[in-house]
Amino acid sequence: MLFPEPFSLISSFFLSTIIMNNQGIQSFLAGEIVINLLVVDDESYTKEGILEDYPWKDLGIDEVRGADDGLEALEIASMLKPDIIITDVRMPRMDGITLAYKIRELNPKCRIIFLSGYSDKEYLKSAIYLNAVSYVEKPIIYDELLSSIKKAVNQIHEDEEKNRYSIIKNKYESSIPIIKNELALLLTRSNPNIETVKKNIDLLQIEFSDETCFLTILVEFSYQSDKQYDQSFVHASAINIINNVLQLNGAQAIIGTKDSSHVLFHLYGNEELSCSKVLNLTRCLSDHLEANILNARTNISVGVPVIGYKNVFKSYNMSVLALQKFFFHDELKYTFYSDSAISEYTLDETLVEQFQLFLSQKDKESAVKIIKKLTSEIRKHDQTLVKNVKNIYHRFLVILETFSLKEQVSLDNNPDYYWYIISNIKTLTELESFLLEKVNLYFQRIFEQMQSQDALTKIKKYINLNYANPHLSLAQISEANFMSIGYLCAFFKEKTGKTINQYITEIRMEKAKELLPDPCYKIDCVARSVGYSDGNYFAKIFKKYTGLSPSEYREKARIV
């Protein structure tokens, strides 16, 4: 076998599944090499003799052409692209050495065999410089030239073989991370495809025994929600950092990308890693990630040691459970799985009842204390499933939304949207902040509503006291209530469904209806009493409002 080590270690599985999938490489690996040869000599009998006397097909040469001198040879070479040239040194128009230099420009790997009937040292030096296959003297000895041709053909095959090996080697080396990634993910499953696992282990040339020790470490990335990052770049950087840290700590691992937020690696060795070594490695990894991964926060969780690759999934599952501790303690940078005796948190219904009571009493301070007490209690039970914790906070949000609907205030979100928001929250602190934000907003809107009701009462009171003033204006009302005219009009219309002028007219007309039945009051006097200096204008407005003129209304009231 011509392939050097470690090609002999690359399994047939790798060749069949990775290399042979490429049709171009497949034919290349099959040895389909085309070799063309060009004979150049100004002596026709020499040229024709070479062309006719040698078994070209047996030598592995596909096409053979002839040329009478260097210029003709160049013209033919531009189309033929010869792999071997047999050329006389001394020829008219262009000698063999010049031709060789020009041919090498077209094909640097072209093999050259020089023919010469002269012992010319300068020509010999050029032949050496050009790395010619051989320098055959005339008259040509058949076996000597045959040997040179075979040598040239062998050199071409050796180069192709090396190139072929290089392609395979590069393919193999570039596929190692892919194979490692697949193996790393396979090992996280409780029932992996054992045949595939073993093939990947063989491809990576790793020796795993039933006594090999494993430990899974999981790295989680939290990206800022308001920025977009190239996550593949973050993962590539993280994997490079993990490899460097492993090398620094003399550790070995199979590394894989779990998903857009997680990279994992399985440490392995003949002996179980000591607690101190795992701690040092984890601390070192945390420091390097923090210093170099600037676009995302990283959390590292460590599983438990296991024996045998079939049990790696247990270590992985423990690392996943350990990872949720970051939800409860967001100040942590890394954490280890521990079989804690702490029970899961169970919601105290008294907190729910108190929260509802304080909302109904509009006691913001006490309602906030309930939420903070809830968070404090949950944080002590960091073995609780995160989903269960989120369900508790969602329940409090639903209660808050129910009260907001009752009080007719908005919390700015569709209630159906709350779970979507909660499901994407990464820590208990963020969850508490979101609920407190809604509690504060609720009480803010309640306060604004109360202020709005007070403001409306003040506006109406001012109008009721000043409706008799014929010069009563929006400017006076807005100034008295510390509002701009624009805001005053919009506010009043929103709260009553009427404009300010409509409300003033209503007040004046109702007062007029009270005065008109008394004959002691002349109609002009009634008009002035309700803020109209022009009796005719008053009569026009009154009829529009009641359907009767002031005198008709008085007469009707008298009859009744």
Coordinates of C-alpha atoms in Angstrom, one line a residue:
M1 CA 0.0 0.0 0.0
L2 CA 1.4 3.4 -1.0
F3 CA -0.7 5.4 1.5
P4 CA 1.4 6.4 4.5
E5 CA 0.1 6.2 8.1
P6 CA -2.4 7.1 9.5
F7 CA -4.4 6.3 6.4
S8 CA -4.3 2.6 7.1
L9 CA -6.2 3.5 10.3
I10 CA -9.0 5.2 8.5
S11 CA -11.8 2.7 8.3
S12 CA -13.6 1.6 5.1
F13 CA -16.7 3.0 6.6
F14 CA -15.3 6.5 6.5
L15 CA -14.2 6.1 2.9
S16 CA -17.6 4.7 1.8
T17 CA -19.7 7.3 3.6
I18 CA -17.6 10.4 3.3
I19 CA -15.2 10.3 0.4
M20 CA -17.1 8.1 -2.1
N21 CA -20.1 10.4 -1.9
N22 CA -18.3 12.8 -4.1
Q23 CA -18.5 11.5 -7.7
G24 CA -15.5 13.6 -8.9
I25 CA -13.3 12.1 -6.1
Q26 CA -14.8 8.7 -6.6
S27 CA -13.5 8.5 -10.2
F28 CA -10.2 10.1 -9.1
L29 CA -9.7 7.4 -6.4
A30 CA -10.5 4.7 -8.9
G31 CA -7.2 5.5 -10.7
E32 CA -8.6 7.0 -13.9
I33 CA -5.5 9.0 -14.8
V34 CA -5.0 10.2 -18.4
I35 CA -1.4 10.5 -19.5
N36 CA -0.4 12.3 -22.7
L37 CA 3.1 12.3 -24.3
L38 CA 4.7 14.5 -26.9
V39 CA 7.9 13.5 -28.9
V40 CA 9.8 16.5 -30.3
D41 CA 12.8 15.9 -32.7
D42 CA 13.8 17.6 -36.0
E43 CA 15.2 14.2 -37.2
S44 CA 12.1 12.5 -38.6
Y45 CA 13.5 8.9 -38.4
T46 CA 14.3 9.4 -34.7
K47 CA 10.9 10.9 -34.0
E48 CA 8.9 8.3 -36.0
G49 CA 11.0 5.5 -34.5
I50 CA 10.1 6.5 -31.0
L51 CA 6.4 6.9 -31.9
E52 CA 6.2 3.5 -33.5
D53 CA 8.5 1.3 -31.5
Y54 CA 7.2 1.7 -27.9
P55 CA 4.1 -0.1 -26.4
W56 CA 2.4 3.1 -25.2
K57 CA -0.8 1.5 -24.0
D58 CA 1.1 -1.1 -22.0
L59 CA 3.0 1.8 -20.5
G60 CA -0.2 3.5 -19.4
I61 CA 0.0 6.4 -21.9
D62 CA -3.2 7.3 -23.6
E63 CA -2.2 9.7 -26.4
V64 CA 1.1 10.2 -28.1
R65 CA 1.8 13.0 -30.6
G66 CA 5.0 14.2 -32.5
A67 CA 6.4 17.6 -33.4
D68 CA 9.3 18.6 -35.7
D69 CA 10.6 21.5 -33.6
G70 CA 10.0 23.6 -30.5
L71 CA 7.6 26.0 -32.0
E72 CA 5.3 23.3 -33.4
A73 CA 5.6 21.5 -30.1
L74 CA 4.3 24.5 -28.2
E75 CA 1.4 24.8 -30.6
I76 CA 0.5 21.1 -30.1
A77 CA 1.1 21.4 -26.3
S78 CA -1.5 24.1 -25.9
M79 CA -4.2 21.6 -26.9
L80 CA -2.7 18.3 -25.9
K81 CA -1.4 19.4 -22.5
P82 CA 1.3 16.7 -22.3
D83 CA 2.3 15.1 -19.1
I84 CA 5.6 13.8 -20.6
I85 CA 7.8 15.4 -23.2
I86 CA 10.6 13.6 -25.0
T87 CA 12.6 16.3 -26.8
D88 CA 15.9 16.7 -28.6
V89 CA 18.1 19.4 -27.1
R90 CA 19.4 20.9 -30.4
M91 CA 16.7 21.9 -32.9
P92 CA 16.1 24.8 -35.4
R93 CA 13.8 27.7 -34.5
M94 CA 13.6 26.7 -30.8
D95 CA 15.9 24.4 -28.9
G96 CA 14.7 21.7 -26.5
I97 CA 15.8 23.6 -23.3
T98 CA 13.8 26.7 -24.3
L99 CA 10.8 24.5 -25.1
A100 CA 11.1 22.8 -21.7
Y101 CA 11.0 26.1 -19.9
K102 CA 7.9 27.2 -21.8
I103 CA 6.2 23.9 -21.4
R104 CA 6.8 24.1 -17.6
E105 CA 4.9 27.4 -17.6
L106 CA 1.9 25.6 -19.1
N107 CA 2.3 22.6 -16.9
P108 CA 4.8 22.8 -14.0
K109 CA 4.5 19.1 -13.3
C110 CA 5.3 18.0 -16.9
R111 CA 8.0 15.3 -17.0
I112 CA 10.9 16.0 -19.4
I113 CA 13.2 13.5 -21.0
F114 CA 16.1 15.1 -23.0
L115 CA 17.7 13.5 -26.1
S116 CA 21.1 14.7 -27.3
G117 CA 23.9 13.5 -29.5
Y118 CA 26.3 16.0 -27.8
S119 CA 28.0 16.1 -24.5
D120 CA 27.1 19.7 -23.7
K121 CA 27.7 20.8 -20.1
E122 CA 25.5 23.8 -20.3
Y123 CA 22.6 21.8 -21.6
L124 CA 23.2 19.2 -18.9
K125 CA 23.1 22.0 -16.2
S126 CA 19.7 23.2 -17.6
A127 CA 18.4 19.6 -17.5
I128 CA 19.4 19.3 -13.9
Y129 CA 17.8 22.7 -13.1
L130 CA 14.6 21.7 -14.8
N131 CA 14.6 18.5 -12.8
A132 CA 14.4 16.4 -16.0
V133 CA 13.6 12.7 -15.6
S134 CA 16.7 11.7 -17.6
Y135 CA 19.2 12.8 -20.2
V136 CA 19.4 10.1 -22.9
E137 CA 22.3 10.2 -25.4
K138 CA 21.9 9.5 -29.1
P139 CA 22.0 7.1 -30.7
I140 CA 19.1 6.0 -28.5
I141 CA 19.3 2.6 -26.7
Y142 CA 15.8 1.2 -26.7
D143 CA 15.8 -0.1 -23.1
E144 CA 17.4 3.1 -21.8
L145 CA 14.6 5.3 -23.2
L146 CA 12.0 2.7 -22.1
S147 CA 13.4 2.9 -18.6
S148 CA 13.2 6.7 -18.6
I149 CA 9.6 6.6 -19.9
K150 CA 8.6 4.1 -17.1
K151 CA 10.3 6.3 -14.6
A152 CA 8.3 9.4 -15.8
V153 CA 5.0 7.4 -15.7
N154 CA 5.8 6.1 -12.2
Q155 CA 6.5 9.7 -11.0
I156 CA 3.1 10.8 -12.3
H157 CA 1.3 8.0 -10.5
E158 CA 3.2 8.6 -7.3
D159 CA 2.2 12.3 -7.4
E160 CA -1.4 11.4 -8.1
E161 CA -1.3 8.9 -5.2
K162 CA 0.1 11.6 -2.8
N163 CA -2.5 14.0 -4.0
R164 CA -5.2 11.4 -3.6
Y165 CA -4.0 10.7 0.0
S166 CA -3.9 14.4 0.7
I167 CA -7.5 14.8 -0.4
I168 CA -8.6 11.9 1.7
K169 CA -6.6 13.1 4.7
N170 CA -8.0 16.6 4.4
K171 CA -11.5 15.2 4.1
Y172 CA -10.9 13.0 7.2
E173 CA -9.5 15.8 9.3
S174 CA -12.2 18.3 8.3
S175 CA -14.8 15.6 9.2
I176 CA -13.4 14.9 12.7
P177 CA -15.4 17.8 14.4
I178 CA -18.6 16.5 12.6
I179 CA -17.9 12.9 13.8
K180 CA -17.2 14.2 17.3
N181 CA -20.4 16.2 17.3
E182 CA -22.5 13.3 16.2
L183 CA -20.8 11.0 18.8
A184 CA -21.3 13.6 21.6
L185 CA -25.0 13.8 20.9
L186 CA -25.4 10.1 20.5
L187 CA -23.9 9.5 24.0
T188 CA -26.6 11.8 25.5
R189 CA -29.3 9.3 24.6
S190 CA -30.4 6.5 26.8
N191 CA -30.7 4.1 23.9
P192 CA -28.3 5.2 21.1
N193 CA -27.6 3.3 18.0
I194 CA -24.7 1.2 19.3
E195 CA -23.4 0.3 15.8
T196 CA -23.2 4.0 14.9
V197 CA -21.5 4.8 18.2
K198 CA -18.9 2.2 17.6
K199 CA -18.2 3.3 14.0
N200 CA -17.7 6.9 15.2
I201 CA -15.4 5.7 18.0
D202 CA -13.4 3.7 15.4
L203 CA -13.2 6.7 13.0
L204 CA -11.9 8.9 15.8
Q205 CA -9.4 6.2 16.8
I206 CA -10.5 6.4 20.4
E207 CA -10.1 3.4 22.7
F208 CA -13.1 3.1 25.0
S209 CA -13.5 0.2 27.4
D210 CA -16.2 -0.8 29.8
E211 CA -14.1 0.8 32.5
T212 CA -13.6 4.2 30.8
C213 CA -14.7 7.0 33.0
F214 CA -16.9 9.8 31.7
L215 CA -18.2 13.2 33.0
T216 CA -20.5 15.5 31.0
I217 CA -20.2 19.3 31.2
L218 CA -22.8 21.5 29.6
V219 CA -22.3 25.1 28.6
E220 CA -25.4 27.3 28.1
F221 CA -25.4 30.7 26.3
S222 CA -27.8 33.5 27.1
Y223 CA -28.0 36.1 24.3
Q224 CA -29.3 39.6 24.9
S225 CA -32.8 39.8 23.5
D226 CA -32.3 43.2 21.9
K227 CA -29.3 42.2 19.8
Q228 CA -28.7 39.7 17.0
Y229 CA -25.5 37.7 17.2
D230 CA -23.9 35.1 14.9
Q231 CA -24.5 32.1 17.2
S232 CA -22.4 29.8 15.0
F233 CA -19.5 32.1 15.6
V234 CA -20.1 32.1 19.3
H235 CA -20.2 28.3 19.3
A236 CA -17.1 28.0 17.2
S237 CA -15.2 30.3 19.6
A238 CA -16.5 28.4 22.6
I239 CA -15.4 25.1 21.2
N240 CA -11.9 26.5 20.5
I241 CA -11.8 27.8 24.0
I242 CA -12.9 24.4 25.4
N243 CA -10.2 22.6 23.4
N244 CA -7.5 25.0 24.8
V245 CA -8.7 24.6 28.4
L246 CA -8.7 20.8 28.0
Q247 CA -5.2 21.0 26.7
L248 CA -4.1 23.2 29.6
N249 CA -5.6 20.8 32.1
G250 CA -4.4 17.6 30.3
A251 CA -7.9 16.4 29.8
Q252 CA -9.6 14.7 26.8
A253 CA -13.2 15.1 25.7
I254 CA -15.8 14.6 22.9
I255 CA -17.3 18.0 22.1
G256 CA -20.7 18.6 20.5
T257 CA -23.2 21.4 19.8
K258 CA -26.6 20.5 21.3
D259 CA -28.6 23.4 20.0
S260 CA -28.5 27.2 19.5
S261 CA -28.0 27.8 23.2
H262 CA -25.9 24.8 24.4
V263 CA -22.5 23.2 23.8
L264 CA -21.6 20.1 25.7
F265 CA -18.5 17.9 26.1
H266 CA -17.9 14.5 27.7
L267 CA -14.6 14.2 29.6
Y268 CA -13.1 10.7 29.4
G269 CA -10.2 8.8 30.8
N270 CA -9.0 5.6 32.3
E271 CA -9.3 7.0 35.8
E272 CA -12.1 9.2 37.3
L273 CA -11.1 12.8 37.4
S274 CA -10.7 14.1 41.0
C275 CA -13.1 16.7 42.3
S276 CA -10.3 19.3 42.6
K277 CA -9.3 18.7 38.9
V278 CA -12.8 19.0 37.7
L279 CA -13.3 22.2 39.8
N280 CA -10.1 23.7 38.4
L281 CA -11.0 22.8 34.9
T282 CA -14.5 24.3 35.3
R283 CA -13.2 27.5 36.9
C284 CA -10.6 27.8 34.2
L285 CA -13.2 27.3 31.5
S286 CA -15.6 29.9 33.1
D287 CA -12.8 32.5 33.2
H288 CA -11.8 31.9 29.6
L289 CA -15.4 32.0 28.3
E290 CA -16.2 35.2 30.3
A291 CA -13.0 36.9 28.9
N292 CA -13.5 35.9 25.3
I293 CA -17.3 35.4 24.7
L294 CA -18.5 39.0 24.9
N295 CA -21.8 38.6 23.1
A296 CA -23.4 36.1 25.5
R297 CA -23.5 35.1 29.1
T298 CA -22.3 31.6 29.7
N299 CA -23.4 29.1 32.4
I300 CA -21.6 25.9 33.0
S301 CA -23.1 22.9 34.7
V302 CA -21.3 19.6 35.6
G303 CA -23.0 16.2 35.8
V304 CA -21.8 13.1 37.8
P305 CA -19.0 10.7 36.9
V306 CA -20.1 7.4 35.2
I307 CA -18.3 4.3 34.0
G308 CA -18.7 3.1 30.4
Y309 CA -19.9 5.1 27.3
K310 CA -23.3 3.4 27.6
N311 CA -23.9 5.4 30.8
V312 CA -22.9 8.8 29.6
F313 CA -26.5 9.8 29.2
K314 CA -26.8 9.6 33.0
S315 CA -24.1 12.2 33.5
Y316 CA -25.6 14.3 30.8
N317 CA -29.1 14.2 32.4
M318 CA -27.5 15.3 35.7
S319 CA -25.8 18.2 34.0
V320 CA -29.2 19.3 32.6
L321 CA -30.7 19.2 36.1
A322 CA -27.8 21.1 37.5
L323 CA -28.2 23.7 34.8
Q324 CA -31.6 24.8 36.2
K325 CA -29.9 26.1 39.4
F326 CA -28.9 29.2 37.3
F327 CA -32.6 30.0 37.1
F328 CA -32.8 30.3 40.9
H329 CA -29.3 31.7 41.5
D330 CA -28.4 34.0 38.6
E331 CA -25.2 35.1 40.3
L332 CA -23.6 31.7 39.7
K333 CA -21.1 31.1 36.9
Y334 CA -20.9 27.3 37.2
T335 CA -22.6 24.6 39.2
F336 CA -22.4 20.9 40.0
Y337 CA -25.1 18.4 40.3
S338 CA -25.9 17.4 43.9
D339 CA -28.5 15.0 45.1
S340 CA -30.1 17.5 47.5
A341 CA -32.7 16.5 50.0
I342 CA -34.5 19.8 49.5
S343 CA -38.1 19.3 48.4
E344 CA -39.9 21.0 45.6
Y345 CA -41.7 24.2 46.4
T346 CA -45.5 24.0 47.0
L347 CA -47.4 27.2 46.7
D348 CA -48.9 28.4 50.0
E349 CA -52.5 29.4 49.1
T350 CA -52.5 31.9 51.9
L351 CA -50.1 34.0 49.7
V352 CA -52.7 33.9 46.9
E353 CA -55.5 35.0 49.2
Q354 CA -53.4 37.8 50.7
F355 CA -52.4 39.0 47.3
Q356 CA -56.0 39.2 46.2
L357 CA -57.0 41.0 49.4
F358 CA -54.3 43.7 49.0
L359 CA -55.3 44.3 45.4
S360 CA -58.9 44.8 46.4
Q361 CA -57.7 47.1 49.2
K362 CA -55.5 49.0 46.7
D363 CA -52.5 48.3 49.1
K364 CA -49.5 48.4 46.7
E365 CA -46.8 48.1 49.3
S366 CA -48.3 44.9 50.8
A367 CA -49.0 43.4 47.4
V368 CA -45.3 43.9 46.5
K369 CA -44.2 42.3 49.7
I370 CA -46.2 39.2 48.9
I371 CA -44.4 38.8 45.6
K372 CA -41.0 39.3 47.2
K373 CA -41.9 36.8 49.9
L374 CA -43.0 34.3 47.2
T375 CA -39.7 34.7 45.4
S376 CA -37.6 34.3 48.5
E377 CA -39.4 31.1 49.5
I378 CA -39.1 29.6 46.0
R379 CA -35.3 30.4 45.8
K380 CA -34.8 28.1 48.8
H381 CA -36.2 25.2 46.8
D382 CA -33.9 25.2 43.8
Q383 CA -34.8 21.6 43.0
T384 CA -38.2 22.7 41.9
L385 CA -39.0 22.3 38.2
V386 CA -38.6 25.6 36.4
K387 CA -41.9 25.1 34.5
N388 CA -43.7 24.7 37.8
V389 CA -42.3 27.9 39.1
K390 CA -43.3 29.7 36.0
N391 CA -46.9 28.3 36.4
I392 CA -47.1 29.9 39.8
Y393 CA -46.1 33.3 38.5
H394 CA -48.4 33.0 35.6
R395 CA -51.2 32.3 38.1
F396 CA -50.5 35.6 39.9
L397 CA -50.5 37.4 36.6
V398 CA -53.9 36.0 35.8
I399 CA -55.2 37.2 39.2
L400 CA -53.7 40.7 38.5
E401 CA -55.3 40.8 35.0
T402 CA -58.7 39.8 36.5
F403 CA -58.5 42.8 38.9
S404 CA -57.4 45.1 36.1
L405 CA -60.5 44.1 34.0
K406 CA -62.7 44.7 37.1
E407 CA -61.2 48.2 37.7
Q408 CA -61.2 48.9 33.9
V409 CA -57.4 49.6 33.7
S410 CA -55.0 48.3 31.1
L411 CA -51.8 46.4 31.8
D412 CA -50.5 46.9 28.2
N413 CA -50.4 43.1 27.3
N414 CA -52.9 40.6 26.0
P415 CA -53.3 38.0 28.8
D416 CA -52.7 35.2 26.3
Y417 CA -49.2 36.8 25.6
Y418 CA -48.1 36.4 29.3
W419 CA -47.1 32.8 29.0
Y420 CA -45.1 33.4 25.9
I421 CA -43.1 36.1 27.8
I422 CA -42.7 34.0 30.9
S423 CA -41.5 30.9 28.9
N424 CA -38.6 33.0 27.5
I425 CA -37.5 34.3 30.9
K426 CA -34.2 32.8 32.0
T427 CA -34.0 33.5 35.8
L428 CA -36.2 33.8 38.9
T429 CA -35.0 37.4 39.3
E430 CA -36.3 38.3 35.9
L431 CA -39.6 36.5 36.5
E432 CA -40.1 38.4 39.8
S433 CA -39.2 41.7 38.0
F434 CA -41.8 41.0 35.3
L435 CA -44.5 40.3 37.8
L436 CA -43.6 43.4 39.9
E437 CA -43.5 45.5 36.8
K438 CA -47.1 44.5 36.1
V439 CA -48.1 45.1 39.8
N440 CA -46.6 48.5 39.8
L441 CA -48.3 49.3 36.4
Y442 CA -51.6 48.2 37.9
F443 CA -51.4 50.5 40.8
Q444 CA -50.1 53.3 38.6
R445 CA -53.1 53.0 36.4
I446 CA -55.5 52.8 39.4
F447 CA -53.9 56.0 40.7
E448 CA -54.2 57.7 37.3
Q449 CA -57.8 56.6 37.2
M450 CA -58.5 58.1 40.6
Q451 CA -56.7 61.3 39.6
S452 CA -58.8 61.4 36.4
Q453 CA -62.0 61.1 38.3
D454 CA -61.0 63.9 40.7
A455 CA -60.0 66.1 37.8
L456 CA -63.3 65.6 36.0
T457 CA -65.2 66.4 39.2
K458 CA -63.2 69.7 39.6
I459 CA -63.9 70.7 35.9
K460 CA -67.6 70.1 36.3
K461 CA -67.7 72.0 39.6
Y462 CA -65.9 75.0 38.0
I463 CA -68.4 75.0 35.2
N464 CA -71.4 74.7 37.6
L465 CA -70.1 77.7 39.5
N466 CA -69.4 79.9 36.5
Y467 CA -72.0 79.0 33.8
A468 CA -73.8 82.3 34.4
N469 CA -70.7 84.2 33.2
P470 CA -71.3 85.1 29.5
H471 CA -67.5 85.3 29.1
L472 CA -66.8 81.8 30.4
S473 CA -64.2 80.2 28.0
L474 CA -62.1 77.1 27.5
A475 CA -59.0 79.2 28.4
Q476 CA -60.5 80.1 31.8
I477 CA -61.5 76.5 32.6
S478 CA -58.1 75.1 31.5
E479 CA -56.2 77.7 33.6
A480 CA -58.3 77.0 36.6
N481 CA -57.6 73.2 36.3
F482 CA -53.9 73.5 35.4
M483 CA -54.4 71.8 32.0
S484 CA -53.7 72.9 28.4
I485 CA -56.8 73.6 26.3
G486 CA -56.0 70.7 24.0
Y487 CA -55.5 68.2 26.9
L488 CA -58.7 69.6 28.7
C489 CA -60.9 69.0 25.6
A490 CA -59.5 65.6 24.9
F491 CA -59.7 64.5 28.6
F492 CA -63.2 65.7 29.0
K493 CA -64.4 64.1 25.8
E494 CA -62.8 60.8 26.8
K495 CA -64.3 60.7 30.2
T496 CA -67.9 62.0 29.4
G497 CA -68.3 61.4 25.7
K498 CA -69.2 65.2 25.3
T499 CA -67.3 68.3 24.5
I500 CA -66.8 71.1 27.1
N501 CA -69.2 73.4 25.1
Q502 CA -71.9 70.7 24.9
Y503 CA -71.7 70.3 28.7
I504 CA -71.8 74.1 29.3
T505 CA -74.9 74.4 27.1
E506 CA -76.6 71.5 28.9
I507 CA -76.0 73.1 32.3
R508 CA -77.3 76.5 31.0
M509 CA -80.4 75.0 29.4
E510 CA -81.3 72.9 32.5
K511 CA -81.0 76.0 34.7
A512 CA -83.1 78.0 32.2
K513 CA -85.8 75.3 32.4
E514 CA -85.9 75.7 36.1
L515 CA -86.3 79.6 35.9
L516 CA -88.8 79.9 33.0
P517 CA -91.9 78.6 34.8
D518 CA -91.7 81.5 37.2
P519 CA -93.5 84.5 35.6
C520 CA -91.5 86.9 37.9
Y521 CA -88.5 86.3 35.5
K522 CA -88.6 87.9 32.1
I523 CA -87.1 85.8 29.3
D524 CA -84.3 88.3 28.8
C525 CA -83.6 88.1 32.6
V526 CA -83.5 84.3 32.4
A527 CA -81.1 84.5 29.4
R528 CA -78.7 86.7 31.4
S529 CA -79.0 84.5 34.5
V530 CA -77.7 81.5 32.5
G531 CA -74.9 83.3 30.7
Y532 CA -76.5 84.7 27.5
S533 CA -76.3 88.5 27.0
D534 CA -78.3 88.2 23.7
G535 CA -81.9 87.2 24.3
N536 CA -82.5 86.2 20.7
Y537 CA -79.5 83.9 20.6
F538 CA -80.6 82.4 23.9
A539 CA -84.1 81.7 22.4
K540 CA -82.5 80.0 19.4
I541 CA -80.3 77.7 21.5
F542 CA -83.2 76.9 23.9
K543 CA -85.5 75.9 21.1
K544 CA -82.8 73.7 19.5
Y545 CA -82.2 72.0 22.9
T546 CA -85.9 71.6 24.0
G547 CA -87.9 71.8 20.7
L548 CA -89.8 74.8 22.2
S549 CA -89.2 78.5 22.3
P550 CA -88.7 80.0 25.8
S551 CA -92.3 81.5 25.8
E552 CA -93.8 78.2 24.5
Y553 CA -92.0 76.3 27.3
R554 CA -93.3 78.8 29.9
E555 CA -96.8 78.5 28.6
K556 CA -96.7 74.7 28.6
A557 CA -95.3 74.7 32.2
R558 CA -98.1 77.0 33.3
I559 CA -100.8 74.8 31.9
V560 CA -99.2 71.7 33.5

